Each structure stands twice: as C-alpha cells, then as structure tokens.
Amino acid sequence: MIPSKRRLLKYMAKLYDLCVLVISFVLAGVLAYSSPRDLTFARLMAVRITLGHCLLFVLLLFTWHSIFTVCGLYVSKRLAKRREHILEVCKATSLASGFLFLSAKIFHIAMVDRAFLVLFWVCCTGLMAWGRVVARSLLLSLRSRGRNARFVLIVGTNERAIAFADQILGRPELGYNIVGFVDDDWGGMGAFEATGHTRCCTFPGLAEFLRHNVVDEAAIYLPLRSYYEHAADLVALCEQHGIVIRFDSQIFNFRKTFAQEKDLDEGSLVLAVASSTEAWPSIAKRALDVGLSALFLVLFAPLFALVALLIKCTSPGPLFFSQVRVGVNKRQFRMYKFRTMVVDAEQKQNQLLSKNEMSGPVFKIKDDPRITTLGRVLRKTSIDELPQLFNVLVGDMSLVGPRAMSWRDYQLFDKDWQRRRFSVKPGITCLWQVKGRNSIPFEKWMELDMQYIDKWSLWLDFKILAQTLPAVLRGTGAN
C-alpha cells in the first residue's frame, strides 16, 4: 500500500496551498489598506462579509487550485532540483495572481489594486516555496537514513537502462535501491559489463530470482518490437508477485515530443498494483493497527506476566519463540510468539515430516509431540499469538492480513500466483483464521488470501476482527 503514502503527501500539499492562499489574501488586504496604528482586532471583526463575497472567494480558491494542478505542483518529482520546484511555484502563483486581477476587473473588486496584487504574490510565493523546500529537505533526510526505500529491478542493459541506473546511484537520498539488471546475452553486453554494473539473472532465471529477493518495482528498458514477448511475460510474472511495473517513457523513441523529467512514480506507466492504493483507507488502517495494538498491549499486560510465569514454571527455555518470517515483497522480519514447544522443536521437525496433515508447504500435525502441556492451552486460545502485537506496533505486521509465513514454507511454494499474498503486510488474523484455520486445505487458504487482497476495505477488516473472537472461542482448526 505504498502508493497511499504518496497520495497522502499530495493531499497535504493541496491543503497547505489552500491555507497559504487564504492567509496571503488576508495579509495582502491588511498590509495594503491598514496602518499599524489603525489596525485593531475590533476593526477586523467589523468588516462586513456578504454571501456573495464568500461565493466569489470559494470560486477563486477552486480556480487557483486548478491552476496549481495544471502547473504540475502536485506531481511527485524526486529527481527534480530545488530550483525547479521554486520556478514552478513562481509560475503558478503568477498565473493565480493574474486570474485574481482579471476577476477583480470583471466583478469590480475595488480592493484588488496593484499594491494588493504585489503583496499577495510575494506572500503566496514565499510561503509556498518555503513549505516545499522544508518538506523536500525532510523527505530527503528520511530517505538518506534508509526510510521509505524502494527496491527497483531494471529490465534491460542498453544505454537508457544504464543512464537510468546512474541517475539513481548518483542521488542516494532519493531512496531508490537497484536490485540488479535482467537481460539475455546480446551484442552490447560487453559495453554494459564495462560500466561496472552487474546482471543478476537472465530472462529464464527471472522467476526464480523474484521468488527469493525483495523487489518493489520493475523498470522495463527493452526495445518493444524485438522483446515484446519478454516484456509481456515479465508483466504477467510481476503481476503474480504483486510487483509494480514501470515503463521507460521513451520506449517509442519520440523525436518531436518533449518528455519532462519527473519522479519515477509519475514519469512512467504503472501496472500490476496488487492491493488497494486508496490513501485515506490505507492511512486509517495503519492508524487502527497502531491504536489497537497499543491498547491491547496495555490491557493484556497482566496476562503477559501470568503467561510468562507459567511458561517459566512448566518448561525450561525462553519465554518467547522468535522466527524469521516473510513480509511485504519478501522483506524478512523477526516475529514473536509465546513459546509453546520444546526448545529444539525446529530441529525435530524433519523427523516428523511424514506425519504432516496439511497440504502444500505448511507443516501441521494434530498431536504434535513437541508441544508442551501449557502450549496446547495457549494455542487453543490463541494466546500464544499476542506478542505479535509488538510486530504490528512497529509496522512489520497488521492486525488483519494474510498469515505470516516462515522462510522455509515460502521456499516450498510451487505457484507464483500464490506469492501475491506477500504484496501486503501479513496479519495476526484474516479470512483463513475465521473460516476454520488448519481445517482448510492449503489451496483454499491461498484463495482466501487473494480474496482478501482483491476486496480489501476497512469494513472488511472490521468484519474479520469482529469474527475473530468467536472463531477463537470455538477453537475450530486450532492445534
């Protein structure tokens, strides 16, 4: 759901600009027609404002917003220079001031004269440019620290692909990391290798590479005519994994059309986004995760202490079981649960593989001899999963989402369409949890995960959360 962050920033920029317009209009009026001696709060409150004035001002705001949008102020531009941002703001505010002057002539607004327009333009331009410079500096600072990083796979090894890579490598603060290049052997491979870049795989090995590496985006830099089949296969493969596809804006070699240098997010066509990208529902989901996980951790603190004491008294070993699990786009994180098995349970698993009762790559047996007596109770009640609230709080997991899988289970997946479940954050509970858990065959489990991803909404999350407690109390499929 990363595109939602970009949309949230866009909405915040629009709101900031509207506030700047209102403030600039008021400041221009105050500075142009009031002296410090005569300016009082009572005089300001005594100004008569009619309904017509309000409607006219709303019309101005709407038009100004449209001008700013047409001027490209809300198009993300990671690759643009600071000077370009400021020039765009000057252009947009100049057009907005021109429209204000034209409106004043048409509607006979006496207060909008030259002095007012100059003051309006200075205030508006200064505040908008300052806001963008500050926001840009904060974002660059976060990206230089590894936050908001995007892992990009470049498909092709021609000159445009190399130039694209050099552009990214020359600006590490932009937050893009190159995973590698994909291409078969061709006449220009020697020139590519001389640049110092490395090829991670060929087209036949791409599927295997995607299964074992973190890739958020795939940028295609291939000649469309001769590599159409490769490009089509790549799009289909990335769609199965939930990876975003970006095409080179000059893929058709335009000679008379001038391309603008914009951010990678806006300068290319985006395909195969695996999950909902609506900004506000996504932000609301994260806010729900943080709020409820923090609340539950406080409420369940006495239960945590009691369970910890019981584990220590009933079996030797640590309180928590931690294991590397697969997160968004195969990012790995360490997940925590209360320990319900003997200490060397993972080492003993190979001896029990013949007794596995689950289809697919998942390992489950009903009477697992590795589970402790207390562990059976914790699993039956799902209390063992409560420490995952810490994973939700820090952002590795969500309250609702596909079940977190171990790296061992992930490597045993044999169908790429099933790997699309890793295009969203894993969760503590999901449709699988409320519809029977371990009693559901693996294929049906994967279908439920796809159903959740394709039909995701906040309302669906609330429904699953509401159904989770009854499912836990029934204990169906839990072992």
GROMACS .gro file of C-alpha atoms in nm:
model
  479
    1MET     CA    1   0.000   0.000   0.000
    2ILE     CA    2   0.298   0.231  -0.052
    3PRO     CA    3   0.126   0.449  -0.318
    4SER     CA    4  -0.110   0.564  -0.041
    5LYS     CA    5   0.178   0.748   0.127
    6ARG     CA    6   0.243   0.941  -0.192
    7ARG     CA    7  -0.124   1.033  -0.219
    8LEU     CA    8  -0.134   1.145   0.144
    9LEU     CA    9   0.161   1.379   0.080
   10LYS     CA   10  -0.022   1.515  -0.224
   11TYR     CA   11  -0.336   1.584  -0.020
   12MET     CA   12  -0.130   1.753   0.250
   13ALA     CA   13   0.039   1.973  -0.013
   14LYS     CA   14  -0.300   2.076  -0.153
   15LEU     CA   15  -0.434   2.160   0.193
   16TYR     CA   16  -0.120   2.359   0.273
   17ASP     CA   17  -0.151   2.559  -0.051
   18LEU     CA   18  -0.517   2.642   0.013
   19CYS     CA   19  -0.428   2.767   0.361
   20VAL     CA   20  -0.144   2.975   0.211
   21LEU     CA   21  -0.385   3.132  -0.040
   22VAL     CA   22  -0.627   3.236   0.234
   23ILE     CA   23  -0.351   3.371   0.457
   24SER     CA   24  -0.187   3.557   0.167
   25PHE     CA   25  -0.519   3.716   0.067
   26VAL     CA   26  -0.584   3.836   0.422
   27LEU     CA   27  -0.226   3.960   0.472
   28ALA     CA   28  -0.232   4.147   0.142
   29GLY     CA   29  -0.552   4.325   0.243
   30VAL     CA   30  -0.423   4.410   0.589
   31LEU     CA   31  -0.086   4.537   0.468
   32ALA     CA   32  -0.224   4.730   0.171
   33TYR     CA   33  -0.506   4.914   0.345
   34SER     CA   34  -0.422   4.931   0.714
   35SER     CA   35  -0.155   5.115   0.904
   36PRO     CA   36  -0.025   4.961   1.228
   37ARG     CA   37  -0.185   5.244   1.423
   38ASP     CA   38  -0.535   5.191   1.282
   39LEU     CA   39  -0.525   4.810   1.269
   40THR     CA   40  -0.715   4.664   1.562
   41PHE     CA   41  -0.894   4.337   1.626
   42ALA     CA   42  -1.225   4.521   1.660
   43ARG     CA   43  -1.184   4.681   1.316
   44LEU     CA   44  -1.109   4.343   1.159
   45MET     CA   45  -1.417   4.187   1.320
   46ALA     CA   46  -1.631   4.479   1.200
   47VAL     CA   47  -1.557   4.414   0.832
   48ARG     CA   48  -1.880   4.328   0.653
   49ILE     CA   49  -1.872   3.996   0.464
   50THR     CA   50  -2.166   3.909   0.239
   51LEU     CA   51  -2.273   3.575   0.095
   52GLY     CA   52  -2.167   3.700  -0.246
   53HIS     CA   53  -1.817   3.767  -0.119
   54CYS     CA   54  -1.794   3.414   0.022
   55LEU     CA   55  -1.914   3.253  -0.301
   56LEU     CA   56  -1.670   3.461  -0.505
   57PHE     CA   57  -1.381   3.368  -0.276
   58VAL     CA   58  -1.471   2.998  -0.297
   59LEU     CA   59  -1.468   3.031  -0.677
   60LEU     CA   60  -1.124   3.193  -0.657
   61LEU     CA   61  -0.991   2.911  -0.437
   62PHE     CA   62  -1.128   2.646  -0.672
   63THR     CA   63  -0.972   2.817  -0.976
   64TRP     CA   64  -0.640   2.870  -0.800
   65HIS     CA   65  -0.631   2.502  -0.708
   66SER     CA   66  -0.699   2.408  -1.072
   67ILE     CA   67  -0.417   2.638  -1.187
   68PHE     CA   68  -0.174   2.479  -0.941
   69THR     CA   69  -0.276   2.131  -1.058
   70VAL     CA   70  -0.229   2.218  -1.427
   71CYS     CA   71   0.112   2.368  -1.344
   72GLY     CA   72   0.220   2.032  -1.203
   73LEU     CA   73   0.265   2.136  -0.839
   74TYR     CA   74   0.119   1.808  -0.714
   75VAL     CA   75   0.319   1.573  -0.935
   76SER     CA   76   0.585   1.394  -0.732
   77LYS     CA   77   0.936   1.483  -0.855
   78ARG     CA   78   1.211   1.308  -0.664
   79LEU     CA   79   1.457   1.373  -0.945
   80ALA     CA   80   1.388   1.747  -0.985
   81LYS     CA   81   1.623   2.011  -0.844
   82ARG     CA   82   1.523   2.260  -0.574
   83ARG     CA   83   1.548   2.546  -0.826
   84GLU     CA   84   1.293   2.374  -1.050
   85HIS     CA   85   1.046   2.347  -0.760
   86ILE     CA   86   1.077   2.720  -0.684
   87LEU     CA   87   1.039   2.821  -1.050
   88GLU     CA   88   0.723   2.610  -1.079
   89VAL     CA   89   0.579   2.780  -0.771
   90CYS     CA   90   0.659   3.126  -0.918
   91LYS     CA   91   0.488   3.033  -1.245
   92ALA     CA   92   0.178   2.901  -1.068
   93THR     CA   93   0.139   3.196  -0.829
   94SER     CA   94   0.190   3.442  -1.116
   95LEU     CA   95  -0.097   3.281  -1.307
   96ALA     CA   96  -0.310   3.279  -0.991
   97SER     CA   97  -0.238   3.650  -0.934
   98GLY     CA   98  -0.325   3.721  -1.297
   99PHE     CA   99  -0.659   3.545  -1.260
  100LEU     CA  100  -0.725   3.742  -0.940
  101PHE     CA  101  -0.659   4.069  -1.126
  102LEU     CA  102  -0.891   3.961  -1.410
  103SER     CA  103  -1.165   3.864  -1.162
  104ALA     CA  104  -1.130   4.199  -0.985
  105LYS     CA  105  -1.191   4.383  -1.312
  106ILE     CA  106  -1.493   4.169  -1.403
  107PHE     CA  107  -1.659   4.180  -1.060
  108HIS     CA  108  -1.542   4.533  -0.971
  109ILE     CA  109  -1.345   4.437  -0.660
  110ALA     CA  110  -1.201   4.773  -0.561
  111MET     CA  111  -0.955   4.645  -0.301
  112VAL     CA  112  -0.757   4.440  -0.555
  113ASP     CA  113  -0.520   4.701  -0.698
  114ARG     CA  114  -0.151   4.683  -0.790
  115ALA     CA  115  -0.026   4.708  -0.432
  116PHE     CA  116  -0.264   4.431  -0.323
  117LEU     CA  117  -0.159   4.204  -0.611
  118VAL     CA  118   0.214   4.253  -0.544
  119LEU     CA  119   0.170   4.178  -0.173
  120PHE     CA  120  -0.049   3.876  -0.250
  121TRP     CA  121   0.206   3.738  -0.496
  122VAL     CA  122   0.501   3.791  -0.258
  123CYS     CA  123   0.324   3.628   0.039
  124CYS     CA  124   0.184   3.338  -0.163
  125THR     CA  125   0.508   3.265  -0.349
  126GLY     CA  126   0.725   3.296  -0.039
  127LEU     CA  127   0.513   3.069   0.181
  128MET     CA  128   0.455   2.804  -0.087
  129ALA     CA  129   0.822   2.791  -0.186
  130TRP     CA  130   0.932   2.776   0.178
  131GLY     CA  131   0.689   2.493   0.250
  132ARG     CA  132   0.816   2.286  -0.041
  133VAL     CA  133   1.181   2.342   0.045
  134VAL     CA  134   1.120   2.232   0.406
  135ALA     CA  135   0.913   1.928   0.302
  136ARG     CA  136   1.172   1.826   0.043
  137SER     CA  137   1.456   1.857   0.296
  138LEU     CA  138   1.269   1.641   0.549
  139LEU     CA  139   1.192   1.371   0.289
  140LEU     CA  140   1.550   1.364   0.162
  141SER     CA  141   1.675   1.335   0.519
  142LEU     CA  142   1.446   1.038   0.588
  143ARG     CA  143   1.543   0.865   0.262
  144SER     CA  144   1.914   0.913   0.328
  145ARG     CA  145   1.860   0.720   0.652
  146GLY     CA  146   1.706   0.425   0.470
  147ARG     CA  147   1.341   0.513   0.531
  148ASN     CA  148   1.084   0.489   0.251
  149ALA     CA  149   1.331   0.287   0.040
  150ARG     CA  150   1.217   0.127  -0.287
  151PHE     CA  151   1.392  -0.174  -0.442
  152VAL     CA  152   1.399  -0.148  -0.822
  153LEU     CA  153   1.482  -0.424  -1.071
  154ILE     CA  154   1.596  -0.289  -1.410
  155VAL     CA  155   1.498  -0.500  -1.711
  156GLY     CA  156   1.740  -0.438  -1.998
  157THR     CA  157   2.109  -0.348  -2.027
  158ASN     CA  158   2.103  -0.085  -2.304
  159GLU     CA  159   2.218   0.277  -2.278
  160ARG     CA  160   1.886   0.405  -2.141
  161ALA     CA  161   1.884   0.138  -1.872
  162ILE     CA  162   2.241   0.228  -1.769
  163ALA     CA  163   2.159   0.602  -1.769
  164PHE     CA  164   1.856   0.530  -1.550
  165ALA     CA  165   2.071   0.334  -1.305
  166ASP     CA  166   2.342   0.603  -1.296
  167GLN     CA  167   2.078   0.863  -1.222
  168ILE     CA  168   1.956   0.663  -0.922
  169LEU     CA  169   2.305   0.583  -0.794
  170GLY     CA  170   2.401   0.949  -0.818
  171ARG     CA  171   2.116   1.051  -0.590
  172PRO     CA  172   2.110   0.806  -0.294
  173GLU     CA  173   1.895   1.046  -0.094
  174LEU     CA  174   1.607   0.969  -0.333
  175GLY     CA  175   1.558   0.634  -0.161
  176TYR     CA  176   1.583   0.402  -0.465
  177ASN     CA  177   1.798   0.087  -0.440
  178ILE     CA  178   1.891  -0.111  -0.752
  179VAL     CA  179   1.839  -0.484  -0.705
  180GLY     CA  180   2.012  -0.569  -1.034
  181PHE     CA  181   1.974  -0.592  -1.412
  182VAL     CA  182   1.791  -0.860  -1.612
  183ASP     CA  183   1.881  -0.942  -1.971
  184ASP     CA  184   1.998  -1.221  -2.203
  185ASP     CA  185   2.332  -1.219  -2.384
  186TRP     CA  186   2.342  -0.975  -2.674
  187GLY     CA  187   2.593  -0.768  -2.873
  188GLY     CA  188   2.609  -0.482  -2.621
  189MET     CA  189   2.668  -0.697  -2.313
  190GLY     CA  190   3.042  -0.618  -2.319
  191ALA     CA  191   2.976  -0.244  -2.306
  192PHE     CA  192   2.732  -0.300  -2.020
  193GLU     CA  193   2.982  -0.504  -1.814
  194ALA     CA  194   3.246  -0.233  -1.871
  195THR     CA  195   3.026   0.013  -1.676
  196GLY     CA  196   3.070  -0.187  -1.355
  197HIS     CA  197   2.704  -0.281  -1.326
  198THR     CA  198   2.614  -0.645  -1.271
  199ARG     CA  199   2.349  -0.866  -1.424
  200CYS     CA  200   2.156  -1.058  -1.160
  201CYS     CA  201   1.990  -1.306  -1.395
  202THR     CA  202   1.870  -1.382  -1.747
  203PHE     CA  203   1.505  -1.394  -1.854
  204PRO     CA  204   1.474  -1.773  -1.798
  205GLY     CA  205   1.601  -1.725  -1.442
  206LEU     CA  206   1.384  -1.423  -1.359
  207ALA     CA  207   1.101  -1.619  -1.197
  208GLU     CA  208   1.341  -1.790  -0.959
  209PHE     CA  209   1.512  -1.458  -0.880
  210LEU     CA  210   1.184  -1.288  -0.790
  211ARG     CA  211   1.095  -1.571  -0.554
  212HIS     CA  212   1.399  -1.511  -0.336
  213ASN     CA  213   1.467  -1.135  -0.347
  214VAL     CA  214   1.298  -0.815  -0.234
  215VAL     CA  215   1.163  -0.630  -0.539
  216ASP     CA  216   0.911  -0.345  -0.518
  217GLU     CA  217   0.925  -0.225  -0.878
  218ALA     CA  218   1.047  -0.349  -1.216
  219ALA     CA  219   1.154  -0.081  -1.466
  220ILE     CA  220   1.143  -0.202  -1.826
  221TYR     CA  221   1.409  -0.070  -2.066
  222LEU     CA  222   1.369  -0.310  -2.359
  223PRO     CA  223   1.318  -0.247  -2.732
  224LEU     CA  224   0.946  -0.310  -2.758
  225ARG     CA  225   0.944  -0.467  -3.105
  226SER     CA  226   1.213  -0.730  -3.054
  227TYR     CA  227   1.144  -0.802  -2.687
  228TYR     CA  228   0.765  -0.783  -2.678
  229GLU     CA  229   0.724  -1.143  -2.562
  230HIS     CA  230   0.979  -1.095  -2.282
  231ALA     CA  231   0.803  -0.775  -2.170
  232ALA     CA  232   0.461  -0.942  -2.177
  233ASP     CA  233   0.587  -1.242  -1.978
  234LEU     CA  234   0.754  -1.007  -1.730
  235VAL     CA  235   0.433  -0.811  -1.674
  236ALA     CA  236   0.240  -1.132  -1.612
  237LEU     CA  237   0.507  -1.265  -1.375
  238CYS     CA  238   0.529  -0.941  -1.176
  239GLU     CA  239   0.151  -0.925  -1.154
  240GLN     CA  240   0.154  -1.269  -0.990
  241HIS     CA  241   0.407  -1.142  -0.733
  242GLY     CA  242   0.228  -0.811  -0.679
  243ILE     CA  243   0.526  -0.609  -0.809
  244VAL     CA  244   0.470  -0.266  -0.967
  245ILE     CA  245   0.574  -0.232  -1.334
  246ARG     CA  246   0.723   0.090  -1.474
  247PHE     CA  247   0.788   0.152  -1.843
  248ASP     CA  248   1.051   0.377  -1.994
  249SER     CA  249   0.878   0.699  -2.104
  250GLN     CA  250   1.087   0.693  -2.427
  251ILE     CA  251   1.005   0.334  -2.517
  252PHE     CA  252   0.862   0.452  -2.853
  253ASN     CA  253   1.163   0.679  -2.933
  254PHE     CA  254   0.964   1.003  -2.971
  255ARG     CA  255   1.151   1.265  -3.177
  256LYS     CA  256   0.912   1.559  -3.169
  257THR     CA  257   0.756   1.508  -2.827
  258PHE     CA  258   0.943   1.657  -2.535
  259ALA     CA  259   0.939   1.448  -2.219
  260GLN     CA  260   0.952   1.623  -1.883
  261GLU     CA  261   1.187   1.490  -1.616
  262LYS     CA  262   0.959   1.383  -1.334
  263ASP     CA  263   0.972   1.144  -1.046
  264LEU     CA  264   0.991   0.774  -1.124
  265ASP     CA  265   0.647   0.742  -0.966
  266GLU     CA  266   0.487   0.979  -1.217
  267GLY     CA  267   0.701   0.960  -1.532
  268SER     CA  268   0.613   0.600  -1.614
  269LEU     CA  269   0.305   0.390  -1.661
  270VAL     CA  270   0.217   0.193  -1.350
  271LEU     CA  271   0.066  -0.153  -1.378
  272ALA     CA  272   0.000  -0.457  -1.161
  273VAL     CA  273  -0.051  -0.287  -0.826
  274ALA     CA  274  -0.152  -0.585  -0.618
  275SER     CA  275  -0.357  -0.420  -0.346
  276SER     CA  276  -0.572  -0.120  -0.270
  277THR     CA  277  -0.389   0.210  -0.313
  278GLU     CA  278  -0.654   0.445  -0.174
  279ALA     CA  279  -0.476   0.689   0.053
  280TRP     CA  280  -0.713   0.757   0.338
  281PRO     CA  281  -0.834   0.398   0.395
  282SER     CA  282  -0.471   0.283   0.397
  283ILE     CA  283  -0.370   0.552   0.644
  284ALA     CA  284  -0.675   0.470   0.855
  285LYS     CA  285  -0.573   0.101   0.853
  286ARG     CA  286  -0.228   0.187   0.986
  287ALA     CA  287  -0.378   0.420   1.248
  288LEU     CA  288  -0.612   0.138   1.353
  289ASP     CA  289  -0.318  -0.101   1.380
  290VAL     CA  290  -0.116   0.137   1.598
  291GLY     CA  291  -0.407   0.240   1.819
  292LEU     CA  292  -0.550  -0.107   1.884
  293SER     CA  293  -0.214  -0.283   1.922
  294ALA     CA  294  -0.100  -0.023   2.179
  295LEU     CA  295  -0.434  -0.053   2.363
  296PHE     CA  296  -0.426  -0.434   2.366
  297LEU     CA  297  -0.065  -0.440   2.489
  298VAL     CA  298  -0.167  -0.226   2.786
  299LEU     CA  299  -0.485  -0.424   2.858
  300PHE     CA  300  -0.315  -0.761   2.827
  301ALA     CA  301  -0.006  -0.668   3.028
  302PRO     CA  302  -0.125  -0.868   3.336
  303LEU     CA  303  -0.199  -1.168   3.108
  304PHE     CA  304   0.151  -1.139   2.956
  305ALA     CA  305   0.303  -1.152   3.304
  306LEU     CA  306   0.091  -1.454   3.404
  307VAL     CA  307   0.172  -1.648   3.085
  308ALA     CA  308   0.543  -1.567   3.122
  309LEU     CA  309   0.539  -1.701   3.479
  310LEU     CA  310   0.357  -2.021   3.374
  311ILE     CA  311   0.600  -2.086   3.088
  312LYS     CA  312   0.899  -2.048   3.317
  313CYS     CA  313   0.746  -2.278   3.578
  314THR     CA  314   0.636  -2.555   3.340
  315SER     CA  315   0.922  -2.597   3.091
  316PRO     CA  316   1.286  -2.493   3.051
  317GLY     CA  317   1.374  -2.242   2.781
  318PRO     CA  318   1.298  -1.884   2.674
  319LEU     CA  319   0.961  -1.712   2.717
  320PHE     CA  320   0.923  -1.622   2.351
  321PHE     CA  321   0.958  -1.812   2.027
  322SER     CA  322   1.107  -1.592   1.754
  323GLN     CA  323   1.137  -1.681   1.389
  324VAL     CA  324   1.219  -1.502   1.065
  325ARG     CA  325   0.901  -1.454   0.865
  326VAL     CA  326   0.835  -1.318   0.516
  327GLY     CA  327   0.681  -0.970   0.499
  328VAL     CA  328   0.589  -0.723   0.222
  329ASN     CA  329   0.755  -0.815  -0.109
  330LYS     CA  330   0.965  -1.079   0.067
  331ARG     CA  331   1.119  -0.842   0.323
  332GLN     CA  332   1.218  -1.053   0.621
  333PHE     CA  333   1.139  -0.965   0.981
  334ARG     CA  334   1.152  -1.140   1.315
  335MET     CA  335   0.813  -1.240   1.452
  336TYR     CA  336   0.747  -1.317   1.821
  337LYS     CA  337   0.507  -1.559   1.990
  338PHE     CA  338   0.486  -1.716   2.333
  339ARG     CA  339   0.685  -2.039   2.327
  340THR     CA  340   0.452  -2.340   2.309
  341MET     CA  341   0.705  -2.611   2.213
  342VAL     CA  342   1.019  -2.766   2.349
  343VAL     CA  343   1.340  -2.571   2.290
  344ASP     CA  344   1.473  -2.785   1.999
  345ALA     CA  345   1.136  -2.807   1.819
  346GLU     CA  346   1.265  -2.673   1.487
  347GLN     CA  347   1.546  -2.930   1.476
  348LYS     CA  348   1.296  -3.213   1.536
  349GLN     CA  349   1.062  -3.106   1.255
  350ASN     CA  350   1.248  -3.303   0.986
  351GLN     CA  351   1.185  -3.624   1.182
  352LEU     CA  352   0.809  -3.560   1.171
  353LEU     CA  353   0.763  -3.460   0.807
  354SER     CA  354   0.599  -3.792   0.719
  355LYS     CA  355   0.318  -3.715   0.968
  356ASN     CA  356   0.230  -3.375   0.817
  357GLU     CA  357  -0.151  -3.339   0.791
  358MET     CA  358  -0.157  -3.015   0.587
  359SER     CA  359  -0.147  -2.993   0.209
  360GLY     CA  360   0.100  -2.760   0.042
  361PRO     CA  361   0.421  -2.629   0.201
  362VAL     CA  362   0.275  -2.580   0.551
  363PHE     CA  363   0.366  -2.823   0.833
  364LYS     CA  364   0.097  -2.908   1.092
  365ILE     CA  365   0.010  -3.226   1.284
  366LYS     CA  366  -0.276  -3.257   1.528
  367ASP     CA  367  -0.094  -3.428   1.817
  368ASP     CA  368   0.247  -3.268   1.775
  369PRO     CA  369   0.477  -3.428   2.039
  370ARG     CA  370   0.689  -3.113   2.050
  371ILE     CA  371   0.408  -2.903   2.203
  372THR     CA  372   0.415  -2.863   2.581
  373THR     CA  373   0.109  -2.913   2.802
  374LEU     CA  374   0.074  -2.540   2.860
  375GLY     CA  375   0.145  -2.481   2.493
  376ARG     CA  376  -0.166  -2.672   2.390
  377VAL     CA  377  -0.380  -2.440   2.602
  378LEU     CA  378  -0.207  -2.130   2.465
  379ARG     CA  379  -0.257  -2.247   2.106
  380LYS     CA  380  -0.618  -2.348   2.160
  381THR     CA  381  -0.698  -1.999   2.292
  382SER     CA  382  -0.457  -1.821   2.050
  383ILE     CA  383  -0.294  -1.650   2.350
  384ASP     CA  384   0.044  -1.758   2.209
  385GLU     CA  385  -0.002  -1.507   1.924
  386LEU     CA  386  -0.048  -1.198   2.144
  387PRO     CA  387   0.323  -1.095   2.130
  388GLN     CA  388   0.268  -1.033   1.758
  389LEU     CA  389   0.105  -0.708   1.872
  390PHE     CA  390   0.461  -0.575   1.906
  391ASN     CA  391   0.519  -0.659   1.538
  392VAL     CA  392   0.200  -0.471   1.450
  393LEU     CA  393   0.304  -0.169   1.656
  394VAL     CA  394   0.642  -0.133   1.482
  395GLY     CA  395   0.488  -0.182   1.136
  396ASP     CA  396   0.612  -0.528   1.031
  397MET     CA  397   0.261  -0.671   1.051
  398SER     CA  398  -0.102  -0.561   1.054
  399LEU     CA  399  -0.389  -0.675   1.274
  400VAL     CA  400  -0.562  -0.813   0.964
  401GLY     CA  401  -0.374  -0.962   0.670
  402PRO     CA  402  -0.251  -1.290   0.521
  403ARG     CA  403  -0.090  -1.523   0.771
  404ALA     CA  404   0.285  -1.463   0.820
  405MET     CA  405   0.482  -1.748   0.664
  406SER     CA  406   0.827  -1.874   0.756
  407TRP     CA  407   1.108  -1.859   0.501
  408ARG     CA  408   1.113  -2.240   0.491
  409ASP     CA  409   0.741  -2.253   0.398
  410TYR     CA  410   0.779  -1.972   0.145
  411GLN     CA  411   1.054  -2.156  -0.040
  412LEU     CA  412   0.821  -2.456  -0.086
  413PHE     CA  413   0.557  -2.254  -0.277
  414ASP     CA  414   0.523  -2.400  -0.627
  415LYS     CA  415   0.286  -2.147  -0.788
  416ASP     CA  416   0.377  -1.784  -0.845
  417TRP     CA  417   0.018  -1.657  -0.821
  418GLN     CA  418   0.020  -1.764  -0.457
  419ARG     CA  419   0.315  -1.534  -0.390
  420ARG     CA  420   0.095  -1.228  -0.447
  421ARG     CA  421  -0.013  -1.272  -0.086
  422PHE     CA  422   0.327  -1.126   0.004
  423SER     CA  423   0.246  -0.795  -0.169
  424VAL     CA  424   0.072  -0.673   0.151
  425LYS     CA  425   0.164  -0.683   0.518
  426PRO     CA  426   0.100  -1.014   0.694
  427GLY     CA  427  -0.155  -1.007   0.974
  428ILE     CA  428  -0.243  -1.171   1.303
  429THR     CA  429  -0.588  -1.267   1.175
  430CYS     CA  430  -0.752  -1.298   0.834
  431LEU     CA  431  -1.024  -1.486   0.647
  432TRP     CA  432  -0.829  -1.810   0.698
  433GLN     CA  433  -0.837  -1.754   1.075
  434VAL     CA  434  -1.214  -1.705   1.096
  435LYS     CA  435  -1.313  -1.977   0.848
  436GLY     CA  436  -1.152  -2.280   1.006
  437ARG     CA  437  -0.773  -2.230   1.026
  438ASN     CA  438  -0.588  -2.562   0.994
  439SER     CA  439  -0.903  -2.747   0.881
  440ILE     CA  440  -0.888  -2.556   0.549
  441PRO     CA  441  -0.682  -2.707   0.262
  442PHE     CA  442  -0.382  -2.504   0.152
  443GLU     CA  443  -0.525  -2.419  -0.193
  444LYS     CA  444  -0.843  -2.281  -0.033
  445TRP     CA  445  -0.629  -2.089   0.215
  446MET     CA  446  -0.443  -1.918  -0.070
  447GLU     CA  447  -0.772  -1.838  -0.246
  448LEU     CA  448  -0.898  -1.670   0.071
  449ASP     CA  449  -0.581  -1.461   0.085
  450MET     CA  450  -0.631  -1.349  -0.277
  451GLN     CA  451  -0.994  -1.271  -0.197
  452TYR     CA  452  -0.884  -1.053   0.094
  453ILE     CA  453  -0.627  -0.864  -0.118
  454ASP     CA  454  -0.864  -0.807  -0.411
  455LYS     CA  455  -1.164  -0.699  -0.199
  456TRP     CA  456  -0.981  -0.519   0.081
  457SER     CA  457  -1.160  -0.237   0.261
  458LEU     CA  458  -1.169  -0.102   0.615
  459TRP     CA  459  -1.515  -0.253   0.653
  460LEU     CA  460  -1.375  -0.597   0.566
  461ASP     CA  461  -1.104  -0.554   0.832
  462PHE     CA  462  -1.365  -0.463   1.092
  463LYS     CA  463  -1.575  -0.768   0.998
  464ILE     CA  464  -1.275  -1.001   1.029
  465LEU     CA  465  -1.174  -0.851   1.364
  466ALA     CA  466  -1.533  -0.893   1.490
  467GLN     CA  467  -1.542  -1.258   1.376
  468THR     CA  468  -1.201  -1.345   1.520
  469LEU     CA  469  -1.303  -1.370   1.887
  470PRO     CA  470  -1.595  -1.613   1.820
  471ALA     CA  471  -1.362  -1.819   1.597
  472VAL     CA  472  -1.101  -1.836   1.874
  473LEU     CA  473  -1.363  -1.934   2.132
  474ARG     CA  474  -1.487  -2.213   1.903
  475GLY     CA  475  -1.127  -2.331   1.860
  476THR     CA  476  -1.205  -2.479   1.518
  477GLY     CA  477  -0.891  -2.594   1.340
  478ALA     CA  478  -0.658  -2.481   1.619
  479ASN     CA  479  -0.378  -2.707   1.729
   0.00000   0.00000   0.00000
